[in-house]
Tab-separated table of C-alpha atoms and ligand atoms in Angstrom:
chain	number	residue	atom	x	y	z
W	782	MET	CA	-37.747	29.402	44.919
W	783	PRO	CA	-35.422	26.771	43.409
W	784	VAL	CA	-36.007	25.561	39.851
W	785	ILE	CA	-36.866	22.063	41.141
W	786	LYS	CA	-36.586	20.071	44.366
W	787	ALA	CA	-34.572	16.951	43.540
W	788	PHE	CA	-36.337	13.823	44.782
W	789	ASP	CA	-33.248	11.743	45.518
W	790	LEU	CA	-29.657	11.213	44.479
W	791	ALA	CA	-29.225	8.816	41.555
W	792	TYR	CA	-25.544	8.034	40.946
W	793	GLY	CA	-22.031	9.343	40.728
W	794	ARG	CA	-20.312	9.109	37.335
W	795	LEU	CA	-16.568	8.481	37.157
W	796	ARG	CA	-14.136	7.632	34.383
W	797	SER	CA	-11.504	4.898	34.808
W	798	PRO	CA	-8.975	3.343	32.415
W	799	ASP	CA	-9.683	-0.246	33.563
W	800	LEU	CA	-13.298	-1.343	34.107
W	801	ASP	CA	-12.258	-4.786	35.440
W	802	LYS	CA	-10.238	-3.138	38.179
W	803	GLU	CA	-13.012	-0.639	39.019
W	804	GLU	CA	-15.579	-3.441	39.169
W	805	GLU	CA	-13.337	-5.470	41.447
W	806	PHE	CA	-12.992	-2.499	43.831
W	807	LEU	CA	-16.717	-1.694	43.835
W	808	THR	CA	-17.612	-5.364	44.373
W	809	ASP	CA	-15.202	-5.515	47.317
W	810	PHE	CA	-16.770	-2.250	48.521
W	811	GLY	CA	-20.187	-3.946	48.525
W	812	MET	CA	-21.965	-3.115	45.258
W	813	VAL	CA	-23.403	-5.535	42.701
W	814	ARG	CA	-23.013	-5.310	38.928
W	815	ALA	CA	-26.273	-4.190	37.288
W	816	ASP	CA	-24.882	-4.122	33.754
W	817	ARG	CA	-21.702	-3.640	31.809
W	818	THR	CA	-21.152	-2.585	28.219
W	819	ARG	CA	-17.937	-2.359	26.229
W	820	THR	CA	-17.473	1.200	27.473
W	821	ALA	CA	-19.174	1.498	30.860
W	822	LEU	CA	-19.911	-0.239	34.161
W	823	TYR	CA	-23.184	0.141	36.096
W	824	MET	CA	-23.294	-0.937	39.754
W	825	ARG	CA	-26.333	-1.190	42.035
W	826	GLY	CA	-27.133	-1.610	45.724
W	827	THR	CA	-29.746	-3.760	47.451
W	828	ASP	CA	-32.443	-1.084	46.930
W	829	ALA	CA	-34.461	-0.932	43.708
W	830	PRO	CA	-32.737	1.682	41.474
W	831	HIS	CA	-31.114	0.083	38.413
W	832	HIS	CA	-27.750	1.598	39.318
W	833	ILE	CA	-26.161	3.979	41.814
W	834	HIS	CA	-22.643	4.209	40.350
W	835	VAL	CA	-21.460	4.587	36.740
W	836	THR	CA	-17.897	4.225	35.471
W	837	GLU	CA	-17.090	5.169	31.888
W	838	LEU	CA	-13.957	3.794	30.235
W	839	GLY	CA	-11.346	6.546	29.859
W	840	GLU	CA	-8.707	8.598	31.606
W	841	PRO	CA	-9.431	8.921	35.352
W	842	ARG	CA	-11.893	11.732	35.966
W	843	TYR	CA	-14.855	12.761	38.065
W	844	VAL	CA	-17.534	13.335	35.414
W	845	GLY	CA	-20.349	14.442	37.699
W	846	ILE	CA	-23.426	13.602	39.648
W	847	ALA	CA	-26.986	12.539	38.853
W	848	VAL	CA	-30.199	13.087	40.786
W	849	HIS	CA	-33.728	11.773	40.333
W	850	ALA	CA	-36.421	14.306	39.467
W	851	ALA	CA	-39.851	13.867	41.030
W	852	SER	CA	-41.612	14.326	37.675
W	853	LEU	CA	-41.176	14.771	33.954
W	854	GLU	CA	-42.501	18.290	34.465
W	855	ASP	CA	-39.387	19.033	36.540
W	856	LEU	CA	-37.207	17.994	33.584
W	857	GLU	CA	-39.122	20.454	31.441
W	858	LYS	CA	-38.462	23.234	33.943
W	859	LEU	CA	-34.735	22.440	33.992
W	860	SER	CA	-34.482	22.216	30.218
W	861	ARG	CA	-35.413	25.925	30.103
W	862	VAL	CA	-32.411	26.904	32.271
W	863	GLU	CA	-29.653	28.669	30.339
W	864	GLY	CA	-26.997	26.196	29.215
W	865	ALA	CA	-29.151	23.116	29.932
W	866	SER	CA	-29.637	20.333	27.392
W	867	SER	CA	-33.060	19.519	26.045
W	868	ILE	CA	-34.803	16.433	27.476
W	869	GLU	CA	-32.852	13.428	26.183
W	870	ASP	CA	-33.545	9.695	26.150
W	871	ILE	CA	-30.815	8.018	28.175
W	872	ASP	CA	-29.073	5.617	25.808
W	873	GLU	CA	-27.680	3.427	28.597
W	874	PRO	CA	-28.816	0.418	30.659
W	875	GLY	CA	-31.601	1.473	33.020
W	876	GLY	CA	-33.005	3.933	30.469
W	877	GLY	CA	-35.153	6.902	31.407
W	878	LYS	CA	-34.910	10.541	30.392
W	879	ARG	CA	-32.597	13.278	31.520
W	880	VAL	CA	-31.565	16.899	31.311
W	881	ARG	CA	-27.860	17.675	31.550
W	882	LEU	CA	-26.530	20.800	33.241
W	883	THR	CA	-23.021	22.029	33.964
W	884	ASP	CA	-22.143	23.243	37.458
W	885	PRO	CA	-19.949	26.348	38.027
W	886	ASP	CA	-16.818	24.162	38.256
W	887	GLY	CA	-17.550	22.541	34.886
W	888	TYR	CA	-18.838	19.182	36.187
W	889	GLN	CA	-21.891	17.510	34.693
W	890	VAL	CA	-25.159	17.320	36.599
W	891	GLU	CA	-27.707	14.894	35.183
W	892	VAL	CA	-31.295	15.133	36.338
W	893	VAL	CA	-32.998	11.857	35.451
W	894	HIS	CA	-36.537	10.554	35.441
W	895	GLY	CA	-37.936	7.097	34.757
W	896	MET	CA	-34.838	4.978	35.427
W	897	ALA	CA	-35.722	1.255	35.623
W	898	MET	CA	-36.341	-0.098	39.092
W	899	LEU	CA	-35.260	-3.692	39.798
W	900	PRO	CA	-36.513	-6.121	42.436
W	901	PRO	CA	-34.618	-5.217	45.645
W	902	ILE	CA	-31.942	-7.714	46.720
W	903	ALA	CA	-33.180	-9.439	49.865
W	904	LEU	CA	-30.833	-9.125	52.823
W	905	SER	CA	-31.572	-10.414	56.261
W	906	ARG	CA	-29.764	-8.673	59.119
W	907	PRO	CA	-29.866	-9.620	62.797
W	908	ALA	CA	-31.592	-7.274	65.238
W	909	VAL	CA	-29.469	-5.795	68.056
W	910	ASN	CA	-30.022	-6.691	71.721
W	911	SER	CA	-29.090	-3.525	73.625
W	912	GLY	CA	-30.495	-0.581	75.544
W	913	ASN	CA	-34.071	-0.653	76.786
W	914	ASP	CA	-35.099	-3.093	74.100
W	915	LYS	CA	-32.656	-5.950	74.543
W	916	TYR	CA	-35.035	-8.686	73.441
W	917	ARG	CA	-35.267	-7.799	69.755
W	918	ARG	CA	-33.371	-10.999	68.840
W	919	LYS	CA	-35.180	-13.307	71.237
W	920	GLY	CA	-34.057	-16.916	70.766
W	921	GLU	CA	-32.058	-16.078	67.638
W	922	LEU	CA	-28.271	-16.154	67.293
W	923	PHE	CA	-26.165	-13.361	65.793
W	924	ARG	CA	-24.532	-15.042	62.807
W	925	ILE	CA	-23.299	-12.972	59.892
W	926	PRO	CA	-20.684	-14.030	57.346
W	927	ARG	CA	-17.356	-12.321	56.670
W	928	GLY	CA	-16.965	-10.591	53.308
W	929	PRO	CA	-17.828	-7.304	51.620
W	930	SER	CA	-20.368	-4.849	53.053
W	931	HIS	CA	-23.816	-4.677	51.487
W	932	ILE	CA	-24.436	-1.287	49.914
W	933	LYS	CA	-28.065	-0.286	50.199
W	934	ARG	CA	-28.201	3.054	48.393
W	935	PHE	CA	-26.376	6.206	47.312
W	936	GLY	CA	-26.497	8.598	50.271
W	937	HIS	CA	-24.538	11.772	49.534
W	938	PHE	CA	-21.861	13.408	47.406
W	939	VAL	CA	-19.218	15.892	48.482
W	940	ILE	CA	-17.434	18.345	46.264
W	941	ALA	CA	-14.609	20.738	46.947
W	942	SER	CA	-14.888	24.014	45.070
W	943	LYS	CA	-12.660	26.992	44.438
W	944	ASN	CA	-15.912	28.790	43.478
W	945	PHE	CA	-17.526	27.788	46.763
W	946	ASP	CA	-20.208	30.497	47.082
W	947	LYS	CA	-21.242	30.260	43.454
W	948	THR	CA	-21.240	26.458	43.416
W	949	LEU	CA	-23.214	26.120	46.659
W	950	GLY	CA	-25.741	28.713	45.496
W	951	TRP	CA	-26.069	27.009	42.123
W	952	TYR	CA	-26.877	23.561	43.591
W	953	ARG	CA	-29.380	25.066	46.010
W	954	GLU	CA	-31.060	27.060	43.246
W	955	MET	CA	-31.179	24.293	40.623
W	956	LEU	CA	-31.973	21.279	42.821
W	957	GLY	CA	-33.613	22.757	45.918
W	958	PHE	CA	-31.055	21.558	48.468
W	959	ARG	CA	-31.798	22.912	51.929
W	960	CYS	CA	-29.141	23.919	54.467
W	961	SER	CA	-28.776	21.606	57.476
W	962	ASP	CA	-25.475	22.917	58.911
W	963	ASP	CA	-23.051	25.514	57.606
W	964	PHE	CA	-19.783	26.002	59.410
W	965	TYR	CA	-17.397	28.930	59.405
W	966	SER	CA	-13.777	29.617	60.217
W	967	GLY	CA	-12.789	32.879	61.945
W	968	GLU	CA	-15.524	35.362	61.080
W	969	LYS	CA	-19.114	34.194	60.868
W	970	GLY	CA	-19.341	35.301	57.259
W	971	ASN	CA	-16.479	32.991	56.264
W	972	VAL	CA	-18.465	29.817	55.621
W	973	VAL	CA	-16.023	27.035	54.697
W	974	GLY	CA	-18.373	24.055	54.520
W	975	SER	CA	-22.063	23.504	53.960
W	976	PHE	CA	-24.175	20.393	54.627
W	977	ASN	CA	-27.407	20.291	52.631
W	978	ARG	CA	-30.338	17.884	52.481
W	979	LEU	CA	-33.120	17.175	50.052
W	980	ASP	CA	-36.333	19.134	50.498
W	981	ARG	CA	-39.251	16.727	50.693
W	982	GLY	CA	-41.384	18.914	52.931
W	983	GLU	CA	-42.706	16.973	55.933
W	984	ASP	CA	-40.976	13.745	54.945
W	985	TYR	CA	-37.758	12.969	56.804
W	986	VAL	CA	-34.559	12.728	54.765
W	987	ASP	CA	-30.866	12.137	55.536
W	988	HIS	CA	-29.115	15.039	57.294
W	989	HIS	CA	-27.143	15.651	54.111
W	990	ALA	CA	-27.254	14.603	50.478
W	991	PHE	CA	-24.749	17.273	49.394
W	992	PHE	CA	-21.776	18.689	51.261
W	993	CYS	CA	-19.766	21.500	49.666
W	994	ILE	CA	-16.261	22.440	50.871
W	995	ARG	CA	-14.414	25.717	50.226
W	996	SER	CA	-11.064	24.779	48.709
W	997	ASP	CA	-8.315	26.107	46.461
W	998	LYS	CA	-9.113	23.353	43.959
W	999	SER	CA	-12.337	21.919	42.582
W	1000	GLY	CA	-13.337	18.282	42.269
W	1001	LEU	CA	-14.918	15.295	43.949
W	1002	ASN	CA	-14.136	14.902	47.633
W	1003	HIS	CA	-16.116	11.659	48.022
W	1004	LEU	CA	-19.134	9.609	47.041
W	1005	SER	CA	-20.983	8.121	49.982
W	1006	TYR	CA	-23.024	4.952	50.207
W	1007	GLU	CA	-25.291	3.623	52.933
W	1008	ALA	CA	-24.337	0.150	54.183
W	1009	ALA	CA	-26.745	-2.313	55.783
W	1010	ASP	CA	-25.755	-1.435	59.363
W	1011	ILE	CA	-22.764	-0.813	61.641
W	1012	ASP	CA	-21.599	-4.435	61.743
W	1013	ASP	CA	-21.817	-4.493	57.956
W	1014	ILE	CA	-19.299	-1.628	57.840
W	1015	MET	CA	-16.947	-3.359	60.302
W	1016	VAL	CA	-17.041	-6.643	58.369
W	1017	GLY	CA	-16.521	-4.739	55.112
W	1018	HIS	CA	-13.620	-2.799	56.643
W	1019	GLU	CA	-11.728	-6.015	57.336
W	1020	HIS	CA	-12.495	-7.304	53.846
W	1021	LEU	CA	-11.188	-4.153	52.129
W	1022	ALA	CA	-8.130	-4.009	54.403
W	1023	ALA	CA	-7.276	-7.645	53.630
W	1024	LYS	CA	-7.468	-6.831	49.907
W	1025	GLY	CA	-4.949	-4.029	50.398
W	1026	TYR	CA	-7.048	-1.050	49.270
W	1027	GLY	CA	-6.069	2.451	50.388
W	1028	HIS	CA	-7.864	3.676	53.479
W	1029	MET	CA	-8.622	7.387	53.920
W	1030	TRP	CA	-10.440	7.928	57.230
W	1031	GLY	CA	-12.243	6.012	59.942
W	1032	ILE	CA	-13.698	4.218	61.607
W	1033	GLY	CA	-15.590	6.809	63.600
W	1034	ARG	CA	-18.850	8.591	64.311
W	1035	HIS	CA	-19.441	12.019	62.750
W	1036	MET	CA	-20.739	14.906	64.826
W	1037	ILE	CA	-22.504	16.608	61.896
W	1038	GLY	CA	-25.066	14.086	60.649
W	1039	SER	CA	-24.053	11.536	63.319
W	1040	GLN	CA	-23.199	8.746	60.884
W	1041	PHE	CA	-20.924	5.850	61.714
W	1042	PHE	CA	-18.323	6.163	58.924
W	1043	ASP	CA	-15.402	4.573	57.057
W	1044	TYR	CA	-13.667	5.982	53.938
W	1045	TRP	CA	-11.861	3.964	51.240
W	1046	ILE	CA	-9.938	4.883	48.084
W	1047	ASP	CA	-10.493	3.311	44.656
W	1048	PRO	CA	-7.481	2.417	42.451
W	1049	TRP	CA	-7.425	5.956	40.989
W	1050	GLY	CA	-7.678	7.929	44.218
W	1051	ARG	CA	-11.446	8.513	44.317
W	1052	VAL	CA	-12.778	8.295	47.865
W	1053	HIS	CA	-15.860	6.141	48.561
W	1054	GLU	CA	-17.492	6.222	51.989
W	1055	HIS	CA	-19.481	3.601	53.876
W	1056	TRP	CA	-21.905	4.934	56.467
W	1057	ALA	CA	-24.830	3.822	58.604
W	1058	ASP	CA	-27.194	5.403	61.132
W	1059	THR	CA	-27.655	9.018	60.024
W	1060	ASP	CA	-29.712	11.805	61.610
W	1061	VAL	CA	-32.859	12.441	59.599
W	1062	LEU	CA	-34.561	15.836	59.387
W	1063	ASN	CA	-37.528	17.334	57.590
W	1064	ALA	CA	-38.212	20.861	56.392
W	1065	ALA	CA	-39.225	21.939	59.914
W	1066	THR	CA	-35.578	22.074	61.100
W	1067	PRO	CA	-34.096	25.536	60.441
W	1068	PRO	CA	-30.610	25.999	58.971
W	1069	ASN	CA	-27.794	26.021	61.516
W	1070	LEU	CA	-24.462	27.876	61.586
W	1071	MET	CA	-21.562	26.661	63.737
W	1072	GLU	CA	-17.868	27.347	64.163
W	1073	ARG	CA	-15.374	24.855	62.784
W	1074	GLY	CA	-13.124	23.443	65.487
W	1075	PRO	CA	-12.913	20.756	68.148
W	1076	GLY	CA	-16.681	21.155	68.694
W	1077	THR	CA	-17.353	19.693	65.244
W	1078	ALA	CA	-15.399	16.476	65.933
W	1079	GLY	CA	-17.482	13.390	66.605
W	1080	PRO	CA	-17.810	11.604	69.965
W	1081	TRP	CA	-15.163	9.008	69.037
W	1082	GLY	CA	-13.026	7.857	66.117
W	1083	GLN	CA	-9.925	8.805	64.204
W	1084	PRO	CA	-9.519	12.583	63.647
W	1085	ILE	CA	-9.755	13.708	60.026
W	1086	PRO	CA	-6.372	13.173	58.314
W	1087	GLN	CA	-4.716	16.306	56.950
W	1088	LYS	CA	-4.609	14.851	53.420
W	1089	PHE	CA	-8.418	14.603	53.348
W	1090	MET	CA	-8.958	18.320	54.125
W	1091	GLY	CA	-10.008	19.960	50.871
W	1092	TYR	CA	-9.263	16.692	49.010
W	1093	ALA	CA	-10.460	16.873	45.394
W	1094	SER	CA	-10.307	14.311	42.589
W	1095	PRO	CA	-10.500	16.299	39.338
Y	516	FE2	FE1	-19.572	11.693	53.914
């Protein structure tokens, strides 16, 4: 049994030497400023959580990840784990309490409870007239403006690890992540990547919240955010391209998880993904093992660039 079952992802925490520049990128990426202090930037999506992305002022670094606990009792359980902090009040906008842990690669894992929830940002999106239900938009015209995407929520995080087995086992044990798909290279025992989802029992959750990659270096591969829909990603793609940001991979449709995807790079090399339309599973789906190869490529889209294989921002 894991120590707890994380309820949801909360935010990724980065460090950047220029908060103006980071805010400009994240705004162009489709987030909205929730708060900013002299030393940190807090960005939100259209859903209720106070923030889904934190940037501290400092030398570029991936600090770590945060997840929401289902209860204060879960924080108590985690605070008894060796090396964990006690339960702390979060002295930052959004508040709440947390326990801090350190993963096997030395990155921080915050488990938070009681973060402020804000009124969701209203966003009206046109329905799509296709397939067997082509009258969803009866009498209405498809009119959406150009500009940035609209980030809804934090969907998943991906880390590369040189301690792959230990790191994967640690996240599953501490936070209750459940295997959706593992894939191997060569022999079946040589698992090189593992897609894991939250465990909320009968409730359906995204195919993966956490993907771990075997690599010769450890660090953040990417943070991934759900956009409003597919058109929202396409419109946002043109906006980010026009602004001259670095593009990593896309557009395409994944095979594992099925998301429509597009990957962008912030001014310090940290990859941020837009996605929409994921597979959703509940605890009834057993773990799957597959071989890495052409069979794991999606139905269409740009193949993964070599530079993104095992990519890790320290
Ligand atoms: Fe992703």
